[in-house]
PDB file of C-alpha atoms in Angstrom:
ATOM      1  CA  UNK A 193       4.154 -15.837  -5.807  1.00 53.00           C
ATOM      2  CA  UNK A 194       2.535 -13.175  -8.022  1.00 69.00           C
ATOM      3  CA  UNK A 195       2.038  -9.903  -6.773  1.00 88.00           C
ATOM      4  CA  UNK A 196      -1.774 -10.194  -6.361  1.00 90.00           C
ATOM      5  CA  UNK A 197      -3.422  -6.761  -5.053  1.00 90.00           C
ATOM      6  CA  UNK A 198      -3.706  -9.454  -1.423  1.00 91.00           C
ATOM      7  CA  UNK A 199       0.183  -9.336  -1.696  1.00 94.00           C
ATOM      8  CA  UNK A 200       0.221  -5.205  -2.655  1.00 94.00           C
ATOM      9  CA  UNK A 201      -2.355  -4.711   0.626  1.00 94.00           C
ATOM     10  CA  UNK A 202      -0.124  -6.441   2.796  1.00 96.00           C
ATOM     11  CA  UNK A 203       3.485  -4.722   1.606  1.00 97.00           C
ATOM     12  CA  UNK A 204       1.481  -1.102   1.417  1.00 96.00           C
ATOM     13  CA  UNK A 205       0.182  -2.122   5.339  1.00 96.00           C
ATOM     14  CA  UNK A 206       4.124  -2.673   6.285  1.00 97.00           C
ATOM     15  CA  UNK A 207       4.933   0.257   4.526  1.00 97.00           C
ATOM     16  CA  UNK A 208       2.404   2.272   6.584  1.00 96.00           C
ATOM     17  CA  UNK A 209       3.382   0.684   9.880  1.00 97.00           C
ATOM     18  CA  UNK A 210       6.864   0.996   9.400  1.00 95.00           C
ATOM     19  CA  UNK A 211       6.394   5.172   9.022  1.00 94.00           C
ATOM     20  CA  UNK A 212       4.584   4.717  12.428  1.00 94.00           C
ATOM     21  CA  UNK A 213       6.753   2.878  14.397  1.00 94.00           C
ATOM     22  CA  UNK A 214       9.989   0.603  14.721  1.00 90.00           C
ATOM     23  CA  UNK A 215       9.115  -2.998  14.730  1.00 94.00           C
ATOM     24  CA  UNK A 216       6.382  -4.444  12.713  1.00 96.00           C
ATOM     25  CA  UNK A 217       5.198  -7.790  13.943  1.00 96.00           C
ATOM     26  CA  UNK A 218       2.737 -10.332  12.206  1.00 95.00           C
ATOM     27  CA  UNK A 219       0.120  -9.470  14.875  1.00 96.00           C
ATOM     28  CA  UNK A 220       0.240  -5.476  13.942  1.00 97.00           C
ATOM     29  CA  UNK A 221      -0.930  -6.388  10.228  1.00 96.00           C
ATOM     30  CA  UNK A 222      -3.631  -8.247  11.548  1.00 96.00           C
ATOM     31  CA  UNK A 223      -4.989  -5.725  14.166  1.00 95.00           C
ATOM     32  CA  UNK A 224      -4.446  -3.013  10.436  1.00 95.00           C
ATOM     33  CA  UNK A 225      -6.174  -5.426   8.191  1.00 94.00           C
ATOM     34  CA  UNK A 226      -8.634  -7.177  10.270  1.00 94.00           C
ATOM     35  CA  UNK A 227      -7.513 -10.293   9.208  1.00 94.00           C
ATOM     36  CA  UNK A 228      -6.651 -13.539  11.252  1.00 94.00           C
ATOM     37  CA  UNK A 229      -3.115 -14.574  12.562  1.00 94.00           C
ATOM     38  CA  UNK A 230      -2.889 -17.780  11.005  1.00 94.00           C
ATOM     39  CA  UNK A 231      -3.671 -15.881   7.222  1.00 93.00           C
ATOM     40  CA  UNK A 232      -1.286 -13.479   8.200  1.00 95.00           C
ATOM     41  CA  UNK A 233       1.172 -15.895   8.855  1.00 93.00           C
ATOM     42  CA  UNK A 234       0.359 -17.618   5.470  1.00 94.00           C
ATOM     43  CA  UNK A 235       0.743 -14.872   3.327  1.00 94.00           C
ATOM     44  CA  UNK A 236       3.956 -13.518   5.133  1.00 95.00           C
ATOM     45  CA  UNK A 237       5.731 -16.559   4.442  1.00 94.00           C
ATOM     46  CA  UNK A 238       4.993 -16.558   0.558  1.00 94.00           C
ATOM     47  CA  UNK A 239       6.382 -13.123   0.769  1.00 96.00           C
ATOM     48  CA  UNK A 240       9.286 -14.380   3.114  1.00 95.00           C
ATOM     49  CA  UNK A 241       9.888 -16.823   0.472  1.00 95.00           C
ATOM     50  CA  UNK A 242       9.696 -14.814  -2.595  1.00 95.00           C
ATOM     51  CA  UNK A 243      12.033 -12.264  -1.199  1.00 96.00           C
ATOM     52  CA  UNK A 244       9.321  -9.218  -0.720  1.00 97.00           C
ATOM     53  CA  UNK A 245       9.930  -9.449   3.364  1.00 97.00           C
ATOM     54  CA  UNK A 246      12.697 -10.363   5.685  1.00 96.00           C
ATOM     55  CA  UNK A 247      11.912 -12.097   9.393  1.00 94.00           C
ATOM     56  CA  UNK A 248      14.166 -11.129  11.868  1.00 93.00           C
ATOM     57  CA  UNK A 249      15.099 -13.459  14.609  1.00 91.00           C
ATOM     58  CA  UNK A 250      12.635 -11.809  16.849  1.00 93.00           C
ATOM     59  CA  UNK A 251      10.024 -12.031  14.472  1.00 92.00           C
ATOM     60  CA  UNK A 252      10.259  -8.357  13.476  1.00 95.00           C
ATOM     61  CA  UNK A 253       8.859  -7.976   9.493  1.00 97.00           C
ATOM     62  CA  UNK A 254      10.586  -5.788   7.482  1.00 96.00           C
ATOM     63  CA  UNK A 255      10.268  -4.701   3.441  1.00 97.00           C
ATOM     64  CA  UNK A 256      13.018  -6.054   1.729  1.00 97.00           C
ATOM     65  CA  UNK A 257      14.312  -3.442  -1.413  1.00 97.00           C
ATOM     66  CA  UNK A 258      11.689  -5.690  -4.432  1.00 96.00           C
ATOM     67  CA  UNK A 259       9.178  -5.604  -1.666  1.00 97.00           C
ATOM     68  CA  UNK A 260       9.704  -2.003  -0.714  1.00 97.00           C
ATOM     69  CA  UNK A 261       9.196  -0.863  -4.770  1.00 96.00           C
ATOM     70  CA  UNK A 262       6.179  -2.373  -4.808  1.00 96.00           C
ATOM     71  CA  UNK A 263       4.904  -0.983  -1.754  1.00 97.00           C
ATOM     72  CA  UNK A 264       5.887   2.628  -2.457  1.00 96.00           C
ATOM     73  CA  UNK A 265       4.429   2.292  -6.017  1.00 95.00           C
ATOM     74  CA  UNK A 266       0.764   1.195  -4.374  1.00 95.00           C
ATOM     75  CA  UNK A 267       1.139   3.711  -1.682  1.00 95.00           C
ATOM     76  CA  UNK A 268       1.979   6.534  -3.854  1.00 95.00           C
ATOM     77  CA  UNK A 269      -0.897   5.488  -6.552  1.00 95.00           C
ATOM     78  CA  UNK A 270      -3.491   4.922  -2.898  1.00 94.00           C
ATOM     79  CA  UNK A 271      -2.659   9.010  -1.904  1.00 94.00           C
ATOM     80  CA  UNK A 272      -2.455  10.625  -5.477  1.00 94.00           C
ATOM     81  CA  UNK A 273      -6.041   8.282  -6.395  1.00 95.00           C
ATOM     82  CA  UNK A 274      -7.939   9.129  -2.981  1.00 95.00           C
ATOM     83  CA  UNK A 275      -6.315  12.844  -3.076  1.00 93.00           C
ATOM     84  CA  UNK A 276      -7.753  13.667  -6.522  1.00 92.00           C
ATOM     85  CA  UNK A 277     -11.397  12.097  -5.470  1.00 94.00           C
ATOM     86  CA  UNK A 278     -11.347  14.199  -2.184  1.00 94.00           C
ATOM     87  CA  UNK A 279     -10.641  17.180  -4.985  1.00 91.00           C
ATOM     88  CA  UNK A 280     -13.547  16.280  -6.886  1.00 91.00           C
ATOM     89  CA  UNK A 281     -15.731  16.832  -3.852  1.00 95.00           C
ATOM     90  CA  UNK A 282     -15.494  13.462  -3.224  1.00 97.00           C
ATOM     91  CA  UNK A 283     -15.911  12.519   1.283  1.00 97.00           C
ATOM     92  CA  UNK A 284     -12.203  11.255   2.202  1.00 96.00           C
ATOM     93  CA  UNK A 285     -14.034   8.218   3.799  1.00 96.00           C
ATOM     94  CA  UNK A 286     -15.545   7.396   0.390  1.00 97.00           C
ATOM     95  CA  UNK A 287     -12.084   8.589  -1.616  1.00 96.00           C
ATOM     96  CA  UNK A 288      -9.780   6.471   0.812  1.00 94.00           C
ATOM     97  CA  UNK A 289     -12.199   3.163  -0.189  1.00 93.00           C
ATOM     98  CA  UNK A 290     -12.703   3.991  -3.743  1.00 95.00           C
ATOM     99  CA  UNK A 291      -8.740   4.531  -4.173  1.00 94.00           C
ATOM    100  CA  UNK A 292      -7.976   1.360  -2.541  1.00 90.00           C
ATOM    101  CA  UNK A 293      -9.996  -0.881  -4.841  1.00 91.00           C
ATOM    102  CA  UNK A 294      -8.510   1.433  -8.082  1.00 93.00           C
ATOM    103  CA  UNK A 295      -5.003   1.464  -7.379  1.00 91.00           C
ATOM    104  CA  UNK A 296      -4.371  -2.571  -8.075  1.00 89.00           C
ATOM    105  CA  UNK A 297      -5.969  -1.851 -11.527  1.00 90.00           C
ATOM    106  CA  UNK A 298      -5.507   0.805 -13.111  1.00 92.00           C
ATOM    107  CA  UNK A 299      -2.909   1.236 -15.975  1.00 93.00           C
ATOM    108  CA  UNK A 300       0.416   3.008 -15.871  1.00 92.00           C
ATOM    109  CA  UNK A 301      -0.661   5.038 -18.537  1.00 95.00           C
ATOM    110  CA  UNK A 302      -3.524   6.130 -17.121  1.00 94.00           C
ATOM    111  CA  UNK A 303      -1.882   6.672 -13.095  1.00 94.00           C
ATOM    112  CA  UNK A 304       0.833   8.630 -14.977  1.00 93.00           C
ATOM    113  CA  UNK A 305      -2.019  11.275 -16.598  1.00 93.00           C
ATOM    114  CA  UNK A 306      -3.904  11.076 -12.950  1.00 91.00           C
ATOM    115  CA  UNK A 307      -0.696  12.138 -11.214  1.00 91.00           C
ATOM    116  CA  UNK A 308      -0.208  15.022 -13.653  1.00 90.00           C
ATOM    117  CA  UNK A 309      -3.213  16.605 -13.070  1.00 86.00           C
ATOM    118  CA  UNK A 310      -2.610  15.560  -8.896  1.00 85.00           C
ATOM    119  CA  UNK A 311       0.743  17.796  -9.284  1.00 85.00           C
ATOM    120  CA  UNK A 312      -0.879  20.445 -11.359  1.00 82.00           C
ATOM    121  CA  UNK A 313      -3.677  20.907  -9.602  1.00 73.00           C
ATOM    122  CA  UNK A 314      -1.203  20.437  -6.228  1.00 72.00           C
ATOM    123  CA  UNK A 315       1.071  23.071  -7.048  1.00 68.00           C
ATOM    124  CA  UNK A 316      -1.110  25.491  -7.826  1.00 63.00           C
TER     125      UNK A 316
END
């Protein structure tokens, strides 16, 4: 499976979950995303099978390490993209959306600039 941005929503969502509580089931992405259990189901067992996620016996989801990097790499690029916006005078409803459908595209070149200017501006 290629990492689609589909695949980068759902390992972000499990990254998110899992900093808000223990055990991540199929039916807590659905209730995040909106999205049905059977197309849950679908797309976690791609993942499953590609080695992004692990199942547990009682059906507890977790991020396996390749699944984790890729989720920490969308997350970080979703709060340093909708964080800059917001400092632009941007409304965090409107910076939160816009950052979601920029972070699957944009180039490492030009994330790397953004999240200079994020720390600059950040730190000072």
């Amino acid at each position: 499976m290629a990492i689609t941005e589909a695949v980068e929503n759902y390992l972000e969502t499990i990254l998110i979950l899992s900093e808000k509580q223990s055990d991540i089931h199929a039916i807590d992405i659905c209730s995040y995303l909106g999205y049905s259990r059977p197309t849950v189901s679908i797309v976690l067992k791609k993942m499953k099978d590609d080695g992004l996620v692990s199942v547990d016996g009682d059906n507890h989801i977790t991020l396996t390490g390749a699944g984790r990097d890729v989720a920490e790499r969308i997350y970080e690029r979703h709060m340093v993209i909708s964080e800059l916006l917001m400092r632009l005078g941007v409304s965090r409803e409107t910076a939160v959306t816009d950052a979601c459908k920029i972070e699957h595209d944009l180039s490492d070149e030009t994330f790397e600039s953004l999240k200079k200017h994020y720390y600059k501006f950040r730190d000072n």
